[in-house]
PDB file of C-alpha atoms in Angstrom:
ATOM      1  CA  UNK Q 266       0.000   0.000   0.000  1.00  0.00           C
ATOM      2  CA  UNK Q 267       1.381   3.491  -0.839  1.00  0.00           C
ATOM      3  CA  UNK Q 268       2.754   5.318   2.237  1.00  0.00           C
ATOM      4  CA  UNK Q 269       0.238   8.195   2.018  1.00  0.00           C
ATOM      5  CA  UNK Q 270      -2.674   5.721   2.147  1.00  0.00           C
ATOM      6  CA  UNK Q 271      -1.145   3.830   5.063  1.00  0.00           C
ATOM      7  CA  UNK Q 272      -0.863   7.105   7.009  1.00  0.00           C
ATOM      8  CA  UNK Q 273      -4.460   8.075   6.182  1.00  0.00           C
ATOM      9  CA  UNK Q 274      -5.722   4.645   7.197  1.00  0.00           C
ATOM     10  CA  UNK Q 275      -3.881   4.894  10.524  1.00  0.00           C
ATOM     11  CA  UNK Q 276      -5.579   8.247  11.169  1.00  0.00           C
ATOM     12  CA  UNK Q 277      -9.026   6.805  10.421  1.00  0.00           C
ATOM     13  CA  UNK Q 278      -8.697   3.540  12.323  1.00  0.00           C
ATOM     14  CA  UNK Q 279      -9.274   5.067  15.770  1.00  0.00           C
ATOM     15  CA  UNK Q 280     -12.486   6.705  14.494  1.00  0.00           C
ATOM     16  CA  UNK Q 281     -13.925   3.812  12.544  1.00  0.00           C
ATOM     17  CA  UNK Q 282     -14.540   0.222  13.488  1.00  0.00           C
ATOM     18  CA  UNK Q 283     -14.401  -2.495  10.911  1.00  0.00           C
ATOM     19  CA  UNK Q 284     -16.790  -5.413  11.329  1.00  0.00           C
ATOM     20  CA  UNK Q 285     -14.831  -6.994   8.511  1.00  0.00           C
ATOM     21  CA  UNK Q 286     -12.188  -5.646   6.153  1.00  0.00           C
ATOM     22  CA  UNK Q 287     -13.768  -2.833   4.155  1.00  0.00           C
ATOM     23  CA  UNK Q 288     -16.977  -2.575   6.229  1.00  0.00           C
ATOM     24  CA  UNK Q 289     -17.455   0.738   8.019  1.00  0.00           C
ATOM     25  CA  UNK Q 290     -19.736   1.487  10.946  1.00  0.00           C
ATOM     26  CA  UNK Q 291     -22.057   4.217   9.511  1.00  0.00           C
ATOM     27  CA  UNK Q 292     -22.628   5.833  12.931  1.00  0.00           C
ATOM     28  CA  UNK Q 293     -18.941   6.253  13.543  1.00  0.00           C
ATOM     29  CA  UNK Q 294     -18.355   7.436   9.996  1.00  0.00           C
ATOM     30  CA  UNK Q 295     -21.020  10.155  10.245  1.00  0.00           C
ATOM     31  CA  UNK Q 296     -19.632  11.416  13.552  1.00  0.00           C
ATOM     32  CA  UNK Q 297     -16.042  11.278  12.253  1.00  0.00           C
ATOM     33  CA  UNK Q 298     -17.023  13.324   9.178  1.00  0.00           C
ATOM     34  CA  UNK Q 299     -18.883  15.888  11.286  1.00  0.00           C
ATOM     35  CA  UNK Q 300     -15.917  16.199  13.659  1.00  0.00           C
ATOM     36  CA  UNK Q 301     -13.410  16.543  10.812  1.00  0.00           C
ATOM     37  CA  UNK Q 302     -15.534  19.057   8.911  1.00  0.00           C
ATOM     38  CA  UNK Q 303     -15.827  21.296  11.948  1.00  0.00           C
ATOM     39  CA  UNK Q 304     -12.865  20.928  14.290  1.00  0.00           C
ATOM     40  CA  UNK Q 305     -10.700  17.803  14.071  1.00  0.00           C
ATOM     41  CA  UNK Q 306      -7.349  17.704  12.307  1.00  0.00           C
ATOM     42  CA  UNK Q 307      -7.818  17.266   8.576  1.00  0.00           C
ATOM     43  CA  UNK Q 308      -5.717  16.239   5.609  1.00  0.00           C
ATOM     44  CA  UNK Q 309      -7.551  18.530   3.187  1.00  0.00           C
ATOM     45  CA  UNK Q 310      -6.743  21.842   4.810  1.00  0.00           C
ATOM     46  CA  UNK Q 311      -8.507  23.966   7.408  1.00  0.00           C
ATOM     47  CA  UNK Q 312     -11.903  22.847   8.652  1.00  0.00           C
ATOM     48  CA  UNK Q 313     -14.630  25.365   9.484  1.00  0.00           C
ATOM     49  CA  UNK Q 314     -13.387  26.227  12.971  1.00  0.00           C
ATOM     50  CA  UNK Q 315      -9.787  26.548  11.768  1.00  0.00           C
ATOM     51  CA  UNK Q 316     -10.860  28.719   8.834  1.00  0.00           C
ATOM     52  CA  UNK Q 317     -12.218  31.456  11.136  1.00  0.00           C
ATOM     53  CA  UNK Q 318      -9.427  31.210  13.706  1.00  0.00           C
ATOM     54  CA  UNK Q 319      -7.506  34.461  14.054  1.00  0.00           C
ATOM     55  CA  UNK Q 320      -9.960  36.498  11.979  1.00  0.00           C
ATOM     56  CA  UNK Q 321     -10.708  39.951  13.356  1.00  0.00           C
ATOM     57  CA  UNK Q 322     -14.156  41.547  13.208  1.00  0.00           C
ATOM     58  CA  UNK Q 323     -12.929  43.903  10.478  1.00  0.00           C
ATOM     59  CA  UNK Q 324     -11.609  40.988   8.410  1.00  0.00           C
ATOM     60  CA  UNK Q 325     -14.825  39.022   8.980  1.00  0.00           C
ATOM     61  CA  UNK Q 326     -16.869  42.003   7.747  1.00  0.00           C
ATOM     62  CA  UNK Q 327     -14.882  42.515   4.502  1.00  0.00           C
ATOM     63  CA  UNK Q 328     -16.896  41.930   1.310  1.00  0.00           C
ATOM     64  CA  UNK Q 329     -15.431  41.005  -2.058  1.00  0.00           C
ATOM     65  CA  UNK Q 330     -18.088  43.143  -3.739  1.00  0.00           C
ATOM     66  CA  UNK Q 331     -21.534  44.670  -3.300  1.00  0.00           C
ATOM     67  CA  UNK Q 332     -24.187  42.095  -2.455  1.00  0.00           C
ATOM     68  CA  UNK Q 333     -21.595  39.398  -1.707  1.00  0.00           C
ATOM     69  CA  UNK Q 334     -21.426  37.540   1.584  1.00  0.00           C
ATOM     70  CA  UNK Q 335     -18.602  38.066   4.015  1.00  0.00           C
ATOM     71  CA  UNK Q 336     -16.904  35.660   6.437  1.00  0.00           C
ATOM     72  CA  UNK Q 337     -19.102  36.791   9.305  1.00  0.00           C
ATOM     73  CA  UNK Q 338     -22.282  36.026   7.363  1.00  0.00           C
ATOM     74  CA  UNK Q 339     -20.969  32.613   6.268  1.00  0.00           C
ATOM     75  CA  UNK Q 340     -20.178  31.831   9.907  1.00  0.00           C
ATOM     76  CA  UNK Q 341     -23.759  32.588  10.952  1.00  0.00           C
ATOM     77  CA  UNK Q 342     -25.111  30.733   7.911  1.00  0.00           C
ATOM     78  CA  UNK Q 343     -23.258  27.622   9.142  1.00  0.00           C
ATOM     79  CA  UNK Q 344     -24.646  28.151  12.649  1.00  0.00           C
ATOM     80  CA  UNK Q 345     -28.177  28.486  11.269  1.00  0.00           C
ATOM     81  CA  UNK Q 346     -28.009  25.231   9.294  1.00  0.00           C
ATOM     82  CA  UNK Q 347     -26.614  23.359  12.286  1.00  0.00           C
ATOM     83  CA  UNK Q 348     -29.668  24.615  14.171  1.00  0.00           C
ATOM     84  CA  UNK Q 349     -31.964  23.622  11.271  1.00  0.00           C
ATOM     85  CA  UNK Q 350     -30.580  20.076  11.135  1.00  0.00           C
ATOM     86  CA  UNK Q 351     -30.910  19.688  14.907  1.00  0.00           C
ATOM     87  CA  UNK Q 352     -34.441  21.107  14.867  1.00  0.00           C
ATOM     88  CA  UNK Q 353     -35.475  18.654  12.143  1.00  0.00           C
ATOM     89  CA  UNK Q 354     -33.973  15.714  14.018  1.00  0.00           C
ATOM     90  CA  UNK Q 355     -35.670  16.743  17.261  1.00  0.00           C
ATOM     91  CA  UNK Q 356     -38.948  17.593  15.554  1.00  0.00           C
ATOM     92  CA  UNK Q 357     -38.688  21.132  16.897  1.00  0.00           C
ATOM     93  CA  UNK Q 358     -40.668  24.183  15.915  1.00  0.00           C
ATOM     94  CA  UNK Q 359     -39.527  26.354  13.005  1.00  0.00           C
ATOM     95  CA  UNK Q 360     -38.546  29.888  13.822  1.00  0.00           C
ATOM     96  CA  UNK Q 361     -36.852  29.089  17.123  1.00  0.00           C
ATOM     97  CA  UNK Q 362     -33.335  30.138  16.065  1.00  0.00           C
ATOM     98  CA  UNK Q 363     -31.864  32.756  18.399  1.00  0.00           C
ATOM     99  CA  UNK Q 364     -31.556  35.292  15.564  1.00  0.00           C
ATOM    100  CA  UNK Q 365     -34.495  36.667  13.642  1.00  0.00           C
ATOM    101  CA  UNK Q 366     -34.616  35.351  10.092  1.00  0.00           C
ATOM    102  CA  UNK Q 367     -33.133  32.331   8.358  1.00  0.00           C
ATOM    103  CA  UNK Q 368     -30.247  31.176   6.195  1.00  0.00           C
ATOM    104  CA  UNK Q 369     -28.141  34.364   5.906  1.00  0.00           C
ATOM    105  CA  UNK Q 370     -27.930  37.196   8.415  1.00  0.00           C
ATOM    106  CA  UNK Q 371     -26.532  40.616   7.523  1.00  0.00           C
ATOM    107  CA  UNK Q 372     -23.365  41.261   9.508  1.00  0.00           C
ATOM    108  CA  UNK Q 373     -22.034  43.293  11.009  1.00  0.00           C
ATOM    109  CA  UNK Q 374     -25.224  44.850  12.244  1.00  0.00           C
ATOM    110  CA  UNK Q 375     -25.332  48.574  11.546  1.00  0.00           C
ATOM    111  CA  UNK Q 376     -23.085  50.360  14.024  1.00  0.00           C
ATOM    112  CA  UNK Q 377     -21.853  47.137  15.619  1.00  0.00           C
ATOM    113  CA  UNK Q 378     -18.539  46.310  13.970  1.00  0.00           C
ATOM    114  CA  UNK Q 379     -16.877  45.118  17.156  1.00  0.00           C
ATOM    115  CA  UNK Q 380     -14.765  42.235  18.351  1.00  0.00           C
ATOM    116  CA  UNK Q 381     -17.406  41.515  21.014  1.00  0.00           C
ATOM    117  CA  UNK Q 382     -20.147  41.107  18.396  1.00  0.00           C
ATOM    118  CA  UNK Q 383     -17.915  38.891  16.227  1.00  0.00           C
ATOM    119  CA  UNK Q 384     -16.916  36.772  19.242  1.00  0.00           C
ATOM    120  CA  UNK Q 385     -20.570  36.365  20.251  1.00  0.00           C
ATOM    121  CA  UNK Q 386     -21.465  35.087  16.777  1.00  0.00           C
ATOM    122  CA  UNK Q 387     -18.510  32.664  16.771  1.00  0.00           C
ATOM    123  CA  UNK Q 388     -19.739  31.367  20.138  1.00  0.00           C
ATOM    124  CA  UNK Q 389     -23.197  30.909  18.615  1.00  0.00           C
ATOM    125  CA  UNK Q 390     -21.635  28.739  15.894  1.00  0.00           C
ATOM    126  CA  UNK Q 391     -19.860  26.678  18.557  1.00  0.00           C
ATOM    127  CA  UNK Q 392     -23.046  26.206  20.633  1.00  0.00           C
ATOM    128  CA  UNK Q 393     -25.094  25.192  17.607  1.00  0.00           C
ATOM    129  CA  UNK Q 394     -22.405  22.751  16.510  1.00  0.00           C
ATOM    130  CA  UNK Q 395     -22.252  21.112  19.959  1.00  0.00           C
ATOM    131  CA  UNK Q 396     -26.046  20.833  20.175  1.00  0.00           C
ATOM    132  CA  UNK Q 397     -26.339  19.441  16.639  1.00  0.00           C
ATOM    133  CA  UNK Q 398     -23.559  16.905  17.131  1.00  0.00           C
ATOM    134  CA  UNK Q 399     -25.105  15.689  20.394  1.00  0.00           C
ATOM    135  CA  UNK Q 400     -28.492  15.249  18.694  1.00  0.00           C
ATOM    136  CA  UNK Q 401     -26.940  13.421  15.741  1.00  0.00           C
ATOM    137  CA  UNK Q 402     -25.109  11.067  18.124  1.00  0.00           C
ATOM    138  CA  UNK Q 403     -28.422  10.461  19.886  1.00  0.00           C
ATOM    139  CA  UNK Q 404     -30.324   9.811  16.638  1.00  0.00           C
ATOM    140  CA  UNK Q 405     -27.622   7.466  15.383  1.00  0.00           C
ATOM    141  CA  UNK Q 406     -28.220   5.121  18.304  1.00  0.00           C
ATOM    142  CA  UNK Q 407     -31.069   3.773  16.168  1.00  0.00           C
ATOM    143  CA  UNK Q 408     -30.618   2.383  12.646  1.00  0.00           C
ATOM    144  CA  UNK Q 409     -30.952   5.007   9.919  1.00  0.00           C
ATOM    145  CA  UNK Q 410     -32.102   4.673   6.338  1.00  0.00           C
ATOM    146  CA  UNK Q 411     -29.597   5.399   3.559  1.00  0.00           C
ATOM    147  CA  UNK Q 412     -31.470   8.654   2.867  1.00  0.00           C
ATOM    148  CA  UNK Q 413     -31.123   9.754   6.492  1.00  0.00           C
ATOM    149  CA  UNK Q 414     -27.422   8.885   6.533  1.00  0.00           C
ATOM    150  CA  UNK Q 415     -26.906  10.778   3.272  1.00  0.00           C
ATOM    151  CA  UNK Q 416     -28.436  13.898   4.840  1.00  0.00           C
ATOM    152  CA  UNK Q 417     -26.160  13.574   7.844  1.00  0.00           C
ATOM    153  CA  UNK Q 418     -23.064  13.225   5.642  1.00  0.00           C
ATOM    154  CA  UNK Q 419     -24.177  16.449   3.988  1.00  0.00           C
ATOM    155  CA  UNK Q 420     -23.880  18.317   7.280  1.00  0.00           C
ATOM    156  CA  UNK Q 421     -20.141  17.643   7.359  1.00  0.00           C
ATOM    157  CA  UNK Q 422     -19.748  18.525   3.696  1.00  0.00           C
ATOM    158  CA  UNK Q 423     -21.535  21.837   4.308  1.00  0.00           C
ATOM    159  CA  UNK Q 424     -18.863  22.789   6.853  1.00  0.00           C
ATOM    160  CA  UNK Q 425     -16.024  21.846   4.510  1.00  0.00           C
ATOM    161  CA  UNK Q 426     -17.614  23.765   1.625  1.00  0.00           C
ATOM    162  CA  UNK Q 427     -17.922  26.960   3.651  1.00  0.00           C
ATOM    163  CA  UNK Q 428     -14.463  26.512   5.185  1.00  0.00           C
ATOM    164  CA  UNK Q 429     -13.136  26.648   1.616  1.00  0.00           C
ATOM    165  CA  UNK Q 430     -15.158  29.762   0.842  1.00  0.00           C
ATOM    166  CA  UNK Q 431     -13.857  31.446   3.973  1.00  0.00           C
ATOM    167  CA  UNK Q 432     -10.253  30.592   3.113  1.00  0.00           C
ATOM    168  CA  UNK Q 433     -10.778  32.060  -0.346  1.00  0.00           C
ATOM    169  CA  UNK Q 434     -12.265  35.255   1.119  1.00  0.00           C
ATOM    170  CA  UNK Q 435      -9.295  35.547   3.474  1.00  0.00           C
ATOM    171  CA  UNK Q 436      -6.902  35.382   0.535  1.00  0.00           C
ATOM    172  CA  UNK Q 437      -8.932  37.849  -1.512  1.00  0.00           C
ATOM    173  CA  UNK Q 438      -8.974  40.328   1.388  1.00  0.00           C
ATOM    174  CA  UNK Q 439      -5.181  40.172   1.690  1.00  0.00           C
ATOM    175  CA  UNK Q 440      -4.684  41.468  -1.854  1.00  0.00           C
TER     176      UNK Q 440
END
């Protein structure tokens, strides 16, 4: 086996259990993907949490052009969809997100370009991630259909997608 695959396999083995060679425990895989997409060490580059690390409020508020989203808005967008996934899994009521609205939230709020406001929104992302991950772990105690598992994989991919966007915005802002 090529050395880079051996290393990758060694990294995955603690997260995944193999009933037989090549068989993966779907529960562990979903949780491993969610953890890697948000905060665990990755091979593909920064995950979502790493992508916003060290960003100031001013950097988070920078826009590449009129009508384009900034890092701050993408951060809250990720928080919102973590809430939405958790709400769906719990069967919760729509409209219970802590911020008014859905999907994207204009940031910074008028007159509130501050490190405190940016930190509060990053903490919101963290809280929503923790709550969503706990609910997913709970739901995965029962067998899931392939469709349900596919939706849960998508949660991790959503984080990776936006981590890439954020990294791109960081580079664009440096120019």
